[in-house]
Coordinates of C-alpha atoms in Angstrom, one line a residue:
Chain A
M1 CA -0.3 0.1 0.1
A2 CA 1.6 2.6 -1.3
G3 CA 1.1 7.0 -0.2
T4 CA 1.9 9.0 2.3
D5 CA -0.3 12.3 3.6
S6 CA 0.1 14.4 6.0
S7 CA -4.3 15.3 6.9
L8 CA -4.3 13.0 9.9
T9 CA -3.4 13.5 13.6
D10 CA -1.0 11.3 14.9
P11 CA -2.8 9.7 17.9
G12 CA 0.6 9.1 19.7
Q13 CA 1.1 12.6 20.5
D14 CA -1.2 12.9 23.3
S15 CA -1.0 9.8 26.0
G16 CA 3.0 9.5 26.6
P17 CA 5.6 7.8 25.6
A18 CA 4.8 5.0 22.9
P19 CA 6.6 1.6 24.4
A20 CA 9.6 0.8 23.5
I21 CA 10.0 -2.7 21.3
I22 CA 13.1 -5.1 22.5
L23 CA 14.0 -7.8 20.1
V24 CA 16.4 -10.7 22.2
R25 CA 19.1 -12.2 20.3
P26 CA 17.3 -11.9 16.8
Q27 CA 18.6 -13.6 14.0
L28 CA 18.7 -11.8 10.5
S29 CA 19.4 -8.2 10.3
E30 CA 16.8 -7.7 7.3
N31 CA 13.8 -9.1 10.1
I32 CA 14.9 -6.1 12.6
G33 CA 15.1 -3.3 9.3
M34 CA 11.4 -4.5 8.0
C35 CA 10.6 -4.0 12.5
C36 CA 12.0 -1.2 12.4
R37 CA 9.7 -0.3 9.0
A38 CA 6.6 -1.4 11.1
M39 CA 6.7 0.5 14.2
L40 CA 7.1 3.7 12.3
N41 CA 4.5 2.9 10.3
C42 CA 2.4 2.6 13.5
G43 CA 3.9 6.0 15.4
L44 CA 6.7 3.6 17.6
S45 CA 10.6 4.4 18.1
D46 CA 12.3 3.4 20.4
L47 CA 14.1 -0.2 19.4
R48 CA 16.4 -2.5 21.4
L49 CA 18.6 -5.2 20.6
V50 CA 19.5 -7.8 22.6
V51 CA 22.5 -9.6 20.7
P52 CA 21.2 -9.5 17.3
K53 CA 23.6 -12.0 15.4
Q54 CA 24.2 -9.4 12.2
G55 CA 25.1 -6.8 13.9
W56 CA 23.1 -3.6 13.6
P57 CA 23.2 -1.3 11.8
T58 CA 23.5 -3.4 8.4
A59 CA 23.1 -2.2 5.2
K60 CA 20.4 -4.2 4.5
G61 CA 18.6 -4.2 7.6
R62 CA 18.2 -0.3 6.1
A63 CA 17.3 -1.5 2.8
A64 CA 14.2 -3.7 4.4
A65 CA 13.6 -1.1 6.6
S66 CA 12.1 1.3 3.6
G67 CA 12.8 4.5 4.6
A68 CA 12.4 4.6 8.6
D69 CA 15.7 5.7 9.4
L70 CA 14.7 7.3 12.2
V71 CA 14.4 3.9 14.2
V72 CA 17.2 2.4 12.3
D73 CA 19.7 4.8 14.1
N74 CA 18.3 5.2 17.0
A75 CA 17.9 1.3 18.0
R76 CA 20.5 0.6 20.9
I77 CA 22.5 -2.6 22.1
F78 CA 22.4 -4.5 24.9
E79 CA 23.9 -7.5 26.0
S80 CA 20.4 -9.1 28.0
T81 CA 17.8 -8.5 28.3
E82 CA 17.3 -7.6 32.0
Q83 CA 20.1 -4.0 30.9
A84 CA 17.7 -3.9 27.9
I85 CA 13.8 -3.1 30.1
A86 CA 15.9 -2.1 33.3
D87 CA 14.0 1.7 32.4
L88 CA 10.8 0.8 32.4
T89 CA 7.6 -0.3 34.1
L90 CA 5.4 -2.2 33.1
V91 CA 6.9 -5.3 30.6
Y92 CA 4.5 -7.6 27.9
A93 CA 6.8 -10.8 26.4
T94 CA 5.4 -11.7 23.7
T95 CA 4.9 -15.9 23.3
A96 CA 2.9 -18.3 20.4
R97 CA 3.8 -21.2 22.7
A98 CA 1.0 -22.9 25.6
R99 CA 3.3 -22.3 28.2
D100 CA 3.4 -24.1 31.9
S101 CA 3.0 -20.3 33.7
S102 CA 1.1 -18.6 36.3
H103 CA 1.6 -15.0 34.3
R104 CA -1.3 -13.3 33.1
A105 CA -2.5 -13.5 29.7
Q106 CA -3.9 -10.9 27.4
V107 CA -4.8 -10.3 23.6
P108 CA -2.7 -8.0 21.4
K109 CA -5.9 -5.5 22.1
E110 CA -6.3 -5.2 25.8
A111 CA -2.2 -4.9 25.9
A112 CA -3.3 -1.9 23.8
T113 CA -5.6 -0.1 26.1
E114 CA -3.6 -1.3 29.0
L115 CA -0.2 0.6 27.5
R116 CA -1.7 3.5 26.4
L117 CA -3.2 4.1 30.0
A118 CA 0.1 3.2 32.1
S119 CA 1.5 5.2 29.7
S120 CA -0.1 8.2 29.9
K121 CA -0.1 7.9 33.9
G122 CA 4.3 8.4 32.7
N123 CA 5.2 4.7 32.7
K124 CA 7.8 3.8 30.6
T125 CA 6.6 0.6 29.1
G126 CA 8.2 -2.3 26.1
I127 CA 7.1 -5.5 24.3
I128 CA 9.7 -8.6 24.5
F129 CA 10.2 -10.4 21.7
G130 CA 12.5 -13.7 20.5
P131 CA 14.1 -14.9 18.4
E132 CA 12.1 -15.5 15.2
A133 CA 13.0 -19.4 15.5
K134 CA 12.3 -20.1 18.7
G135 CA 10.6 -17.5 20.7
L136 CA 11.3 -16.1 24.1
S137 CA 12.7 -18.3 27.0
N138 CA 11.6 -18.8 30.4
D139 CA 14.1 -17.1 31.5
D140 CA 12.8 -14.5 29.4
V141 CA 9.2 -14.1 30.1
V142 CA 9.3 -14.3 33.8
L143 CA 11.3 -11.0 33.4
A144 CA 7.8 -9.5 32.0
D145 CA 4.7 -8.2 33.7
S146 CA 1.7 -9.9 31.3
I147 CA 2.0 -12.1 28.8
L148 CA 0.9 -11.1 25.2
A149 CA -0.7 -13.6 22.3
V150 CA -2.0 -13.1 19.2
P151 CA -5.0 -15.3 18.4
L152 CA -4.1 -17.0 15.5
N153 CA -5.1 -20.1 13.5
P154 CA -4.2 -22.6 15.4
A155 CA -3.3 -25.1 13.2
F156 CA 0.0 -22.9 12.0
K157 CA 0.5 -20.1 14.3
S158 CA 3.6 -19.1 13.6
L159 CA 4.2 -15.0 12.9
N160 CA 7.3 -13.7 11.3
L161 CA 8.6 -11.3 13.8
A162 CA 8.2 -8.3 12.0
Q163 CA 4.1 -9.2 11.5
A164 CA 3.8 -10.3 15.5
V165 CA 6.0 -6.5 15.9
F166 CA 3.0 -5.0 13.7
C167 CA 1.1 -6.6 15.4
I168 CA 1.8 -5.2 18.8
S169 CA 2.2 -1.7 17.3
Y170 CA -1.2 -1.9 15.2
E171 CA -3.3 -2.3 18.3
W172 CA -1.4 0.5 20.5
Y173 CA -1.9 2.8 17.9
Q174 CA -5.5 1.8 16.5
A175 CA -6.2 2.3 20.8
G176 CA -4.9 5.5 20.0
V177 CA -7.4 6.9 16.8
D178 CA -9.6 9.4 17.9
A179 CA -12.6 7.9 16.4
D180 CA -13.4 11.5 15.4
N181 CA -10.6 11.4 13.1
W182 CA -11.5 8.1 11.2
P183 CA -14.3 7.6 8.7
K184 CA -17.0 5.4 9.6
S185 CA -18.3 3.8 7.2
A186 CA -18.5 7.1 5.5
T187 CA -16.6 8.1 2.4
T188 CA -13.4 9.1 1.6
K189 CA -14.7 13.0 1.0
P190 CA -17.2 15.3 1.6
K191 CA -20.2 14.8 0.0
E192 CA -22.7 17.1 -1.3
L193 CA -25.7 15.1 -1.4
A194 CA -28.4 16.1 -4.0
A195 CA -31.4 17.4 -3.2
K196 CA -34.2 15.3 -3.1
K197 CA -36.4 17.4 -5.1
D198 CA -33.4 17.0 -8.1
L199 CA -33.5 13.1 -7.1
V200 CA -37.2 12.9 -7.9
H201 CA -37.0 14.5 -11.1
M202 CA -34.5 12.1 -12.0
F203 CA -36.4 9.4 -11.2
E204 CA -39.5 10.3 -13.8
H205 CA -37.5 12.0 -16.1
L206 CA -35.9 7.9 -15.9
E207 CA -39.7 6.8 -15.6
T208 CA -41.1 8.7 -18.4
E209 CA -38.6 7.2 -20.8
L210 CA -39.3 3.4 -19.0
I211 CA -42.9 4.0 -20.0
E212 CA -42.5 5.1 -23.4
C213 CA -40.3 1.7 -24.0
G214 CA -42.2 -0.3 -23.0
F215 CA -40.0 -1.9 -20.2
L216 CA -42.3 -0.4 -17.3
N217 CA -45.2 -3.1 -18.4
P218 CA -47.7 -4.5 -17.4
P219 CA -48.9 -1.0 -16.2
E220 CA -50.6 -3.5 -12.4
K221 CA -47.0 -3.8 -11.7
R222 CA -45.2 -0.7 -12.4
P223 CA -46.0 0.7 -8.8
A224 CA -43.4 -1.7 -7.4
M225 CA -40.9 -2.2 -10.5
I226 CA -40.6 1.4 -9.9
Q227 CA -40.3 1.4 -6.6
N228 CA -37.3 -1.1 -6.6
I229 CA -35.8 0.6 -9.2
R230 CA -35.6 4.3 -7.5
T231 CA -34.4 2.4 -3.5
M232 CA -31.5 1.2 -5.9
F233 CA -30.5 4.2 -6.9
Q234 CA -31.7 6.0 -3.1
R235 CA -29.0 3.6 -2.1
A236 CA -26.5 4.8 -4.1
E237 CA -26.2 8.5 -1.9
L238 CA -25.8 10.2 -5.5
T239 CA -24.7 13.5 -5.5
D240 CA -25.4 16.9 -7.0
Q241 CA -23.1 16.0 -10.1
E242 CA -24.2 12.4 -10.3
V243 CA -27.5 13.3 -10.5
R244 CA -26.8 15.6 -13.0
T245 CA -24.9 12.3 -14.7
M246 CA -28.2 10.4 -14.9
R247 CA -30.1 12.8 -16.3
G248 CA -27.0 13.1 -19.2
I249 CA -27.3 9.3 -19.5
I250 CA -31.1 9.2 -19.9
S251 CA -31.1 11.8 -22.3
G252 CA -28.1 10.3 -24.0
L253 CA -29.7 6.8 -24.0
T254 CA -32.5 7.5 -25.5
R255 CA -30.8 9.5 -28.3
V256 CA -29.3 6.2 -29.7
H257 CA -30.7 5.6 -32.4
E258 CA -32.1 8.5 -33.0
R259 CA -28.3 9.7 -33.8
K260 CA -28.7 6.9 -35.9
L261 CA -30.9 7.3 -38.0
Chain B
M1 CA 6.8 -15.5 17.8
A2 CA 7.8 -19.2 17.6
G3 CA 5.3 -22.2 18.1
T4 CA 1.8 -24.1 17.3
D5 CA -0.5 -25.4 19.0
S6 CA -4.1 -26.0 18.8
S7 CA -5.9 -25.5 22.0
L8 CA -7.9 -22.5 20.0
T9 CA -10.6 -22.9 18.0
D10 CA -10.8 -22.2 14.0
P11 CA -13.5 -18.7 14.6
G12 CA -13.4 -19.0 10.7
Q13 CA -15.3 -21.9 10.5
D14 CA -18.8 -20.9 11.1
S15 CA -18.8 -17.9 8.8
G16 CA -18.8 -19.1 5.7
P17 CA -15.5 -19.2 3.8
A18 CA -12.8 -16.9 4.2
P19 CA -12.0 -13.9 1.7
A20 CA -9.9 -13.8 -1.3
I21 CA -7.2 -11.9 -0.8
I22 CA -5.7 -10.6 -4.8
L23 CA -2.4 -9.8 -5.4
V24 CA -2.4 -7.3 -8.4
R25 CA 0.9 -7.4 -10.0
P26 CA 3.0 -7.5 -7.1
Q27 CA 6.6 -7.5 -7.7
L28 CA 8.7 -9.7 -5.8
S29 CA 7.6 -13.7 -5.4
E30 CA 9.5 -13.4 -2.2
N31 CA 6.2 -10.9 -1.1
I32 CA 4.1 -12.8 -2.7
G33 CA 5.4 -16.0 0.1
M34 CA 5.6 -13.8 3.1
C35 CA 1.5 -12.7 2.3
C36 CA 1.1 -16.5 1.7
R37 CA 2.1 -16.8 5.5
A38 CA 0.5 -14.0 6.9
M39 CA -2.9 -15.2 5.0
L40 CA -2.7 -19.2 6.8
N41 CA -1.7 -17.5 9.9
C42 CA -5.1 -15.8 10.1
G43 CA -7.3 -18.7 8.3
L44 CA -7.2 -17.9 4.8
S45 CA -6.1 -19.9 2.1
D46 CA -7.5 -18.4 -0.6
L47 CA -5.0 -16.4 -2.4
R48 CA -5.6 -15.0 -6.9
L49 CA -2.5 -13.1 -8.5
V50 CA -2.7 -11.0 -11.3
V51 CA -0.1 -11.0 -13.6
P52 CA 3.5 -11.8 -10.8
K53 CA 6.4 -10.6 -12.0
Q54 CA 8.2 -13.3 -11.4
G55 CA 6.1 -16.3 -11.5
W56 CA 4.5 -18.3 -9.2
P57 CA 5.4 -20.1 -7.7
T58 CA 9.0 -19.7 -6.9
A59 CA 11.7 -21.3 -5.2
K60 CA 12.4 -17.8 -3.0
G61 CA 8.2 -17.4 -2.8
R62 CA 7.7 -21.7 -0.9
A63 CA 10.3 -20.3 0.6
A64 CA 9.5 -16.6 2.8
A65 CA 5.9 -18.1 3.1
S66 CA 7.5 -20.2 5.5
G67 CA 5.8 -23.3 5.6
A68 CA 2.4 -22.3 3.6
D69 CA 2.5 -24.9 1.2
L70 CA -1.2 -24.7 0.8
V71 CA -1.8 -20.7 -0.1
V72 CA 1.3 -21.4 -2.1
D73 CA 0.2 -23.7 -4.0
N74 CA -3.5 -23.2 -4.5
A75 CA -2.6 -19.7 -5.5
R76 CA -4.7 -19.1 -8.8
I77 CA -2.5 -16.6 -11.8
F78 CA -5.0 -14.7 -14.0
E79 CA -4.8 -11.8 -16.4
S80 CA -6.9 -9.0 -15.0
T81 CA -8.5 -7.3 -12.2
E82 CA -11.7 -8.5 -13.4
Q83 CA -11.4 -11.7 -13.7
A84 CA -9.8 -12.1 -10.7
I85 CA -13.0 -11.0 -9.1
A86 CA -15.1 -11.9 -11.4
D87 CA -17.4 -14.8 -8.2
L88 CA -16.5 -12.5 -6.0
T89 CA -20.1 -10.4 -4.7
L90 CA -18.4 -8.0 -2.0
V91 CA -15.0 -6.5 -2.9
Y92 CA -12.2 -3.9 -0.7
A93 CA -9.7 -1.6 -2.1
T94 CA -6.9 -1.2 0.0
T95 CA -5.1 2.0 -0.5
A96 CA -3.9 4.8 1.8
R97 CA -3.8 7.2 -0.2
A98 CA -6.1 9.8 0.2
R99 CA -8.1 10.0 -2.9
D100 CA -10.5 12.4 -4.9
S101 CA -13.1 9.5 -4.9
S102 CA -16.1 9.4 -3.8
H103 CA -16.1 5.5 -2.6
R104 CA -16.7 4.2 1.0
A105 CA -14.3 3.8 3.0
Q106 CA -13.7 1.6 5.7
V107 CA -11.6 0.7 7.9
P108 CA -10.0 -2.7 8.5
K109 CA -11.9 -3.6 12.0
E110 CA -15.4 -2.2 10.7
A111 CA -14.4 -4.2 7.1
A112 CA -13.9 -7.1 8.7
T113 CA -17.1 -7.4 10.8
E114 CA -19.1 -6.1 6.8
L115 CA -16.8 -9.4 5.6
R116 CA -18.3 -11.3 8.2
L117 CA -21.1 -10.6 8.2
A118 CA -21.8 -11.6 4.0
S119 CA -19.8 -14.0 4.2
S120 CA -22.2 -15.4 6.9
K121 CA -25.2 -15.5 4.4
G122 CA -23.3 -16.8 1.3
N123 CA -21.2 -14.4 -0.8
K124 CA -18.1 -14.0 -1.6
T125 CA -16.0 -11.1 -0.7
G126 CA -12.9 -10.2 -1.6
I127 CA -9.6 -8.1 -1.1
I128 CA -7.6 -6.1 -3.2
F129 CA -3.8 -4.9 -2.4
G130 CA -1.8 -3.0 -4.9
P131 CA 1.9 -3.4 -6.5
E132 CA 4.3 -2.5 -3.7
A133 CA 5.7 0.2 -4.8
K134 CA 2.5 2.0 -6.5
G135 CA -0.6 1.0 -5.2
L136 CA -3.8 0.1 -6.8
S137 CA -4.5 2.0 -10.2
N138 CA -7.9 3.9 -9.6
D139 CA -9.8 1.5 -13.1
D140 CA -8.7 -1.3 -10.0
V141 CA -10.3 0.8 -7.3
V142 CA -13.8 1.3 -9.7
L143 CA -14.4 -2.3 -9.4
A144 CA -14.3 -2.1 -5.6
D145 CA -17.2 -2.2 -3.8
S146 CA -15.1 0.2 -0.5
I147 CA -11.9 1.6 0.3
L148 CA -10.5 0.0 3.1
A149 CA -7.4 2.1 4.8
V150 CA -5.3 1.0 7.3
P151 CA -5.1 4.3 10.1
L152 CA -1.3 3.9 10.5
N153 CA 1.5 7.3 11.0
P154 CA 0.9 9.9 8.4
A155 CA 4.4 10.7 9.0
F156 CA 5.4 6.9 7.6
K157 CA 2.3 4.9 6.7
S158 CA 3.9 2.8 4.0
L159 CA 2.9 -0.8 5.0
N160 CA 4.8 -3.4 3.4
L161 CA 2.4 -5.4 1.1
A162 CA 2.8 -8.9 3.6
Q163 CA 1.8 -6.4 6.1
A164 CA -1.4 -4.9 4.7
V165 CA -2.6 -8.2 3.9
F166 CA -1.8 -9.6 7.3
C167 CA -3.6 -6.5 9.5
I168 CA -7.0 -7.4 6.8
S169 CA -6.7 -10.7 8.2
Y170 CA -6.5 -10.4 11.6
E171 CA -8.9 -8.1 12.0
W172 CA -11.2 -10.6 9.8
Y173 CA -9.8 -14.1 12.4
Q174 CA -10.1 -11.2 15.5
A175 CA -13.8 -10.7 14.0
G176 CA -14.0 -14.1 14.6
V177 CA -12.4 -14.8 17.8
D178 CA -13.9 -11.6 19.3
A179 CA -18.1 -12.4 19.3
D180 CA -18.6 -8.2 20.6
N181 CA -17.3 -7.4 17.6
W182 CA -20.5 -8.7 15.7
P183 CA -23.0 -6.6 14.8
K184 CA -26.5 -6.6 18.0
S185 CA -29.0 -6.2 14.9
A186 CA -28.3 -6.7 11.5
T187 CA -29.0 -3.3 9.9
T188 CA -28.1 -4.1 6.0
K189 CA -30.6 -6.1 5.1
P190 CA -29.7 -9.4 3.6
K191 CA -28.8 -9.6 -0.1
E192 CA -27.6 -11.6 -2.8
L193 CA -25.4 -9.5 -4.2
A194 CA -24.5 -9.4 -7.9
A195 CA -21.3 -11.7 -9.0
K196 CA -18.7 -8.9 -10.6
K197 CA -18.6 -10.2 -13.5
D198 CA -21.9 -9.1 -13.8
L199 CA -21.1 -6.0 -13.2
V200 CA -18.3 -5.6 -14.9
H201 CA -21.1 -7.1 -17.7
M202 CA -22.9 -4.3 -16.6
F203 CA -21.1 -1.3 -17.0
E204 CA -19.5 -2.8 -20.6
H205 CA -23.0 -2.6 -22.1
L206 CA -23.9 1.0 -20.3
E207 CA -20.4 2.2 -21.6
T208 CA -20.8 1.1 -25.0
E209 CA -24.0 2.6 -25.7
L210 CA -22.7 5.4 -23.7
I211 CA -20.1 5.9 -26.5
E212 CA -22.8 4.6 -29.9
C213 CA -24.7 8.3 -28.2
G214 CA -22.2 10.5 -27.8
F215 CA -22.3 11.0 -24.0
L216 CA -18.9 9.5 -23.4
N217 CA -16.9 12.6 -25.8
P218 CA -14.1 14.3 -25.7
P219 CA -12.8 10.6 -25.6
E220 CA -9.5 12.0 -23.6
K221 CA -12.4 12.4 -20.5
R222 CA -13.5 9.5 -20.8
P223 CA -11.6 7.1 -19.1
A224 CA -12.6 9.7 -16.0
M225 CA -16.2 9.7 -16.6
I226 CA -16.7 6.4 -17.3
Q227 CA -14.5 5.8 -13.3
N228 CA -17.8 8.4 -12.3
I229 CA -20.4 6.0 -13.7
R230 CA -18.5 2.9 -12.1
T231 CA -17.9 4.2 -8.5
M232 CA -21.6 6.1 -8.3
F233 CA -23.1 1.8 -9.1
Q234 CA -20.3 0.3 -7.3
R235 CA -21.8 1.8 -4.3
A236 CA -25.6 0.9 -4.7
E237 CA -24.4 -2.5 -4.1
L238 CA -27.1 -3.9 -6.5
T239 CA -27.6 -6.9 -6.2
D240 CA -27.5 -10.1 -8.8
Q241 CA -31.6 -8.5 -10.3
E242 CA -30.9 -4.9 -10.0
V243 CA -27.9 -5.6 -12.0
R244 CA -30.9 -7.8 -14.5
T245 CA -33.3 -4.8 -14.1
M246 CA -30.3 -2.3 -14.4
R247 CA -29.4 -4.2 -17.9
G248 CA -33.4 -4.2 -18.9
I249 CA -32.8 -0.3 -18.4
I250 CA -30.4 0.5 -20.8
S251 CA -32.2 -1.8 -23.6
G252 CA -35.2 0.0 -23.2
L253 CA -33.6 2.9 -23.3
T254 CA -31.8 3.1 -26.1
R255 CA -35.1 1.6 -27.6
V256 CA -37.1 4.0 -27.2
H257 CA -36.7 5.7 -30.6
E258 CA -36.5 2.4 -32.4
R259 CA -40.5 1.7 -31.4
K260 CA -41.6 5.3 -32.1
L261 CA -40.6 5.2 -36.0

């Protein structure tokens, strides 16, 4: 999905700092780069890397970040998970495995709300992700306040690292989006809906022509047919311009054979 | 996040078939592979590729799918977006750009609920994604019923293709997990939506006649005029019966003056 504009407000501004993303022993720097991009997509920029296998930053990683240089360049490297989360007060550990654990487990949507709440009270928060193949060790999981698990197809639930980071970051961002800033089944562009009188004139124009050509026969079925046609066009919520277009189409079509002669 | 178990129930079973994912002119087969994985993570398996640049399947693509062979092997290739969506009745087009369009725009969470509802009534649904760098063309967007836009950081909103596919697929899956997301009372009345191929035939019928009568002049303005007309009818969410009615109206109107002579 291409394209960037700046017409929307960033919802992340009012609720304190965004959570840190902590990647523990990530194996491929390309994956780290994709995480950078996913984070910045969702307004996150505090990336912490625990012993990244291929080092950081790398050329491959930067390419995979697709312009999220802010995150690439600000990433910090730590020697242990403990050090990476030292300054945080609320930490989630992500896992896809059922664990013999007495941790609270949450889904991303719940966690996002809790993270927003904690941030707004001045807490510094973070989410820990394990290495690509193995996930977090139990030693890392016990450092966290809660477990975060994404509900997924039980037959195929192993998420790509960047997808996991995106999923949590996305929910965090959505939790901050002011409902009023986004359309709820609205059109992308404010519409000048047609005045009903113009719509009725359009209907009458169409129906006159349809009677003329015999489409609205037999006459006893005419009222129901007209209702169906009007309903269909009502649903389209036509603009003023579109009503004029429809008038032009009706006039045009009825002229087809006139012009041929 | 590693690990797979089967302790969760698949929420996708009770609500009809999962949506198809349509990738239009994807450039890199590695991205297609990552989309396969993201889809299967969320219980989706109907992948349709419109002219994939590097062909499909490829070794790189299969590696990136990380075991989602079911999706890799079942993917179908089409020569046009029209052909790829021919059997579908409810189609979303994803875009990150603010468009001068009168399409309905929805966020993924809303769209997921609507997709579930449509599926549960037997409709076949799908979501179209454009090429990595450019996104969907306007010609492809007008084939859809609604636009789907992910609320993201306005300063950096260009999503990786697989992330975009994951995001929508994830919300679709969650809408099945979370019963609260289901509408308490169905506001939409059950409809037998027209298959896209029939809608496209209707458009072609109308446009042929409008060219004939000179309405679509001058020719250089024709593509934009056709897009506006198609968008207007897409918004009406025509049923199968209504498409037949419209075909009858077009034929009828073009016959008006024929009959008079």
